[in-house]
Coordinates of N, CA and C in Angstrom, one line a residue:
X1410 N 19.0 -2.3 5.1 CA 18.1 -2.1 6.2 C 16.9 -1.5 5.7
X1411 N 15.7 -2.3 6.3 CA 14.6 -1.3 6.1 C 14.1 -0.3 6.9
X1412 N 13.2 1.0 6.4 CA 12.7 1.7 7.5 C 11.6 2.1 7.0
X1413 N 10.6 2.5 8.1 CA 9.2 2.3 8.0 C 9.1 3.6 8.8
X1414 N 8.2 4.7 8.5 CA 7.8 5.6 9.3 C 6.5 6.2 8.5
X1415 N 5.8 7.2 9.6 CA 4.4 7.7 9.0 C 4.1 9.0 9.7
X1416 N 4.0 9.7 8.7 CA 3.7 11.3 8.5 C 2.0 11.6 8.3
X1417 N 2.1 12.7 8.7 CA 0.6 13.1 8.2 C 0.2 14.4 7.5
X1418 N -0.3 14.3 6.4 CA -0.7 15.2 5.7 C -2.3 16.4 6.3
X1419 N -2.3 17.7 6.3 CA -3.0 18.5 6.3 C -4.7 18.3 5.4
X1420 N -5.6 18.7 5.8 CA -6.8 17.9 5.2 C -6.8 19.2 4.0
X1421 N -7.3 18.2 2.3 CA -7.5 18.9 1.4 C -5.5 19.2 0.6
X1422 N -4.8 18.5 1.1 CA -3.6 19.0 0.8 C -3.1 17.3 -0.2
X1423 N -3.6 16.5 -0.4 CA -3.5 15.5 -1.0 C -2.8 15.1 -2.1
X1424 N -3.4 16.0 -3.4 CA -3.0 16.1 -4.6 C -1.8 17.2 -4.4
X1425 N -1.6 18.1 -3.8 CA -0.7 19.2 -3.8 C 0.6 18.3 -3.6
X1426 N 0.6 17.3 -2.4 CA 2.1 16.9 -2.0 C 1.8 15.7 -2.9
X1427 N 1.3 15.0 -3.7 CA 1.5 14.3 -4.9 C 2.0 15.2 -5.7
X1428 N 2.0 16.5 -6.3 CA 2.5 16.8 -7.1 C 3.9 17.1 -7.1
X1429 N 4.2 17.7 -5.6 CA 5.2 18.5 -5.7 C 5.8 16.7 -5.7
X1430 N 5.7 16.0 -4.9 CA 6.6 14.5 -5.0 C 6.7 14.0 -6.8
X1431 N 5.8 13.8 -7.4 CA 6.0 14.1 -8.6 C 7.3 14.9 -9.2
X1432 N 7.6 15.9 -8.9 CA 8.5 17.3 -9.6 C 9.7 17.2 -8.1
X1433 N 10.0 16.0 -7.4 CA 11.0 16.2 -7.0 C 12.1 16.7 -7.1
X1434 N 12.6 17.7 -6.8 CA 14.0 18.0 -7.2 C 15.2 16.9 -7.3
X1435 N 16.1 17.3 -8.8 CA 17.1 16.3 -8.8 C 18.0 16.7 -7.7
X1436 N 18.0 17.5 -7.2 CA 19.0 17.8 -6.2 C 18.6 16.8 -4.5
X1437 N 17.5 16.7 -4.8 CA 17.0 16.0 -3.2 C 17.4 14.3 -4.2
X1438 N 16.6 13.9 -5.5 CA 17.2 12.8 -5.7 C 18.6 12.0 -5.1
X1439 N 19.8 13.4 -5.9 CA 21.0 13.0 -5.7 C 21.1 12.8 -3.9
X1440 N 20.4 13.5 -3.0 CA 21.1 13.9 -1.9 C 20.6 12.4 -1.1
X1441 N 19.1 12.0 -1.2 CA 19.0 10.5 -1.1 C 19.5 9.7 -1.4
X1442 N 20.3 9.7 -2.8 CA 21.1 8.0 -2.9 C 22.4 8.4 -2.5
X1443 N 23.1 9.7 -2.0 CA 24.0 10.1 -1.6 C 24.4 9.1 -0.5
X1444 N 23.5 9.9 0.3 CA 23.4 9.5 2.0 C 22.3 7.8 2.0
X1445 N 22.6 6.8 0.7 CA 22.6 5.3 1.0 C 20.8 5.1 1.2
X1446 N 20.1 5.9 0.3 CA 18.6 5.6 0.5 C 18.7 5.1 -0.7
X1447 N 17.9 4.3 -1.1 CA 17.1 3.8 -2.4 C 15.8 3.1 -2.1
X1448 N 15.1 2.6 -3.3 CA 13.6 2.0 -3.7 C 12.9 2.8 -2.1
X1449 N 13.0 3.8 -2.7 CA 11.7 4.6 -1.5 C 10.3 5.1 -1.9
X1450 N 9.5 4.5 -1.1 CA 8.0 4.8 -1.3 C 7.1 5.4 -0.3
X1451 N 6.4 6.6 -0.6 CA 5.1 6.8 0.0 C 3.7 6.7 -0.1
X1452 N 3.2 6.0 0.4 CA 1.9 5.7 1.0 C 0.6 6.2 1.5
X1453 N -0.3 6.7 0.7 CA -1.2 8.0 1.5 C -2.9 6.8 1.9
X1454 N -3.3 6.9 2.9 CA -4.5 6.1 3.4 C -5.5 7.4 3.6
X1455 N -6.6 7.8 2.0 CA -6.7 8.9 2.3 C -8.2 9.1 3.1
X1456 N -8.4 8.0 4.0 CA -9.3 8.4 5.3 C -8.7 9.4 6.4
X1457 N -7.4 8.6 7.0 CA -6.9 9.1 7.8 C -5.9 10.1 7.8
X1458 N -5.5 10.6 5.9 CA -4.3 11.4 5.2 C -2.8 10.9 6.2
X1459 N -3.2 9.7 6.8 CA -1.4 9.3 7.1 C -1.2 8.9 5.4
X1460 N 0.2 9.4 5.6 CA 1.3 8.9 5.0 C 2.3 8.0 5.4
X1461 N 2.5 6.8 4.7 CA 3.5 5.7 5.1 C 4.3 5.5 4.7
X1462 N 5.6 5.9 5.2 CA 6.8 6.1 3.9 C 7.4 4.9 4.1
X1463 N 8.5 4.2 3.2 CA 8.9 2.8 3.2 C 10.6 3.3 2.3
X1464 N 11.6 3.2 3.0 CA 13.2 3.0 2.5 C 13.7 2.3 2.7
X1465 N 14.7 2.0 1.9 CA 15.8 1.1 2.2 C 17.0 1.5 2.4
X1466 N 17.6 2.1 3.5 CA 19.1 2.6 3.7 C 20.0 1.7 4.0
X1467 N 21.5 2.2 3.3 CA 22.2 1.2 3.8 C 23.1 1.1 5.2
X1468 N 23.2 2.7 5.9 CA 23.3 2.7 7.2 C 22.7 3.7 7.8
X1469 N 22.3 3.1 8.8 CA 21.2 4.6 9.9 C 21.7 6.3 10.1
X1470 N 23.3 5.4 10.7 CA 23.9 6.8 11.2 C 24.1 7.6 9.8
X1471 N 24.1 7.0 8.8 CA 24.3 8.2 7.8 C 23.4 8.6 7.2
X1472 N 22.1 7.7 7.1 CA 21.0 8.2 6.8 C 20.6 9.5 7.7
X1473 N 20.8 9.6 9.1 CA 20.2 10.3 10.0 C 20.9 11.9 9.6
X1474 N 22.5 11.6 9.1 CA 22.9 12.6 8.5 C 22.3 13.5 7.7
X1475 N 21.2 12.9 6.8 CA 21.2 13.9 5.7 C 20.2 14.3 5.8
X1476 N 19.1 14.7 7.1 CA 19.0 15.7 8.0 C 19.2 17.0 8.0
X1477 N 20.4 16.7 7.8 CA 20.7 18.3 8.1 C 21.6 19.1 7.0
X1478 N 21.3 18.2 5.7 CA 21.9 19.1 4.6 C 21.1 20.3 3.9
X1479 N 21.9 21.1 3.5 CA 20.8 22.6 3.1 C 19.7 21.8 2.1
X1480 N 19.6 21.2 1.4 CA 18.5 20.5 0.3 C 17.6 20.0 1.0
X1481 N 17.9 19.1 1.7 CA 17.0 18.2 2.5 C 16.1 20.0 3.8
X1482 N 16.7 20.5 4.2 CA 15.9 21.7 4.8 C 15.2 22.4 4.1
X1483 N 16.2 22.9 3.1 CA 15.3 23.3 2.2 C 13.4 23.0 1.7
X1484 N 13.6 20.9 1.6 CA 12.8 20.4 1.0 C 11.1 20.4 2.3
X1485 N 11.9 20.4 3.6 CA 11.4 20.1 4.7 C 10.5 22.0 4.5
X1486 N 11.0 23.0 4.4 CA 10.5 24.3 4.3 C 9.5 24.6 3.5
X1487 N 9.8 24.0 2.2 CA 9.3 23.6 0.7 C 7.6 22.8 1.4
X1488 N 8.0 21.8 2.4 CA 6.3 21.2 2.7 C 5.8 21.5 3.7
X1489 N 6.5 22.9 4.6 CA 5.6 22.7 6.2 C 4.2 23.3 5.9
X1490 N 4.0 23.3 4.5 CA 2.6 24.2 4.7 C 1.7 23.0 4.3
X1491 N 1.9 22.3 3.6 CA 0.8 21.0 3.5 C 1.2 19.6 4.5
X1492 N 2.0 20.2 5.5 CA 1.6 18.5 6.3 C 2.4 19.1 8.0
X1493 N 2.0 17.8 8.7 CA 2.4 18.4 10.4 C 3.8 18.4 10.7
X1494 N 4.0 19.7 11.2 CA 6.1 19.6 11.6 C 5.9 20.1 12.4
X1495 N 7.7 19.6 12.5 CA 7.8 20.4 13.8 C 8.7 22.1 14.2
X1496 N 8.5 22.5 14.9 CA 9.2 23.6 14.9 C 10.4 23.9 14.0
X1497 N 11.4 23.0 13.9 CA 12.3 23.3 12.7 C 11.6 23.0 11.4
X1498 N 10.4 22.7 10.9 CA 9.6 22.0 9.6 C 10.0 20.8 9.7
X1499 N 10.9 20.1 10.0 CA 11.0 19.2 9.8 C 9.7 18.0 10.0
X1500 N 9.3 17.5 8.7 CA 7.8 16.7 9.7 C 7.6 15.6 10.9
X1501 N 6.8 15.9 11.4 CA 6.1 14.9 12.2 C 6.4 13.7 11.8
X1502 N 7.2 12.8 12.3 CA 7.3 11.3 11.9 C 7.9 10.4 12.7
X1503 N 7.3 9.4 12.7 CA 6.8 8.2 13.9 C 7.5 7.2 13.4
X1504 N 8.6 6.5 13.7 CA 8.7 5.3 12.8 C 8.1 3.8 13.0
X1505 N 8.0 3.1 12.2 CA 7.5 2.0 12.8 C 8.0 0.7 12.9
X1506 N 7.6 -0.3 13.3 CA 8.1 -1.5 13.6 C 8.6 -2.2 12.8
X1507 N 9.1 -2.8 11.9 CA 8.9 -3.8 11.0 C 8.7 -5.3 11.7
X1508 N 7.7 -5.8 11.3 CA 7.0 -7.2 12.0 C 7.0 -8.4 11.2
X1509 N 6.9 -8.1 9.8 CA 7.1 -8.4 8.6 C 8.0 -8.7 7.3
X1510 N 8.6 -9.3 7.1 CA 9.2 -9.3 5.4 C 9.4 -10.1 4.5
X1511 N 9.4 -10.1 3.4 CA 9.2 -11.6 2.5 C 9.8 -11.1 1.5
X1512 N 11.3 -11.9 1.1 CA 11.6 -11.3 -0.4 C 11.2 -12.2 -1.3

């Protein structure tokens, strides 16, 4: 399954959440293909600083699981200061449609 959603970054914060995505922890690695994510991409359109993130999970309900593991909060704590969240940090994110796909 694909999933499509979009976040948005803080202005001037650009390079900062490239880096830290860069220096991901292997612990959030493992905790993504854990919980059935792979070939995942983000997308920065740096007019509007949205981010467009792009996964491939293999089921929702368990994807939605890994939410709420200490790493993944962790990771969510780690960026409430360079982009919009929400009261738990977790960020702001909108998913979107898929309208499209061509393998």
């Amino acid at each position: 399954m694909y999933k499509g959603f979009k976040m948005k970054l803080y202005p001037g914060q650009e390079a900062e959440y490239e880096r830290r995505h860069n220096l991901l922890w292997p612990e959030m690695k493992e905790m993504i293909h854990q919980y059935g994510g792979k070939n995942y991409s983000i997308f920065l359109d740096p007019e509007t600083l949205v981010l467009y993130g792009y996964i491939e999970i293999e089921d929702p309900a368990r994807w939605d699981e890994s939410a709420d593991t200490a790493i993944n909060r962790k990771w969510w704590d780690y960026m409430a200061d360079i982009m919009e969240t929400n009261p738990d940090n977790s960020p702001v994110s909108q998913d979107l449609k898929l309208v499209f796909h061509l393998d």
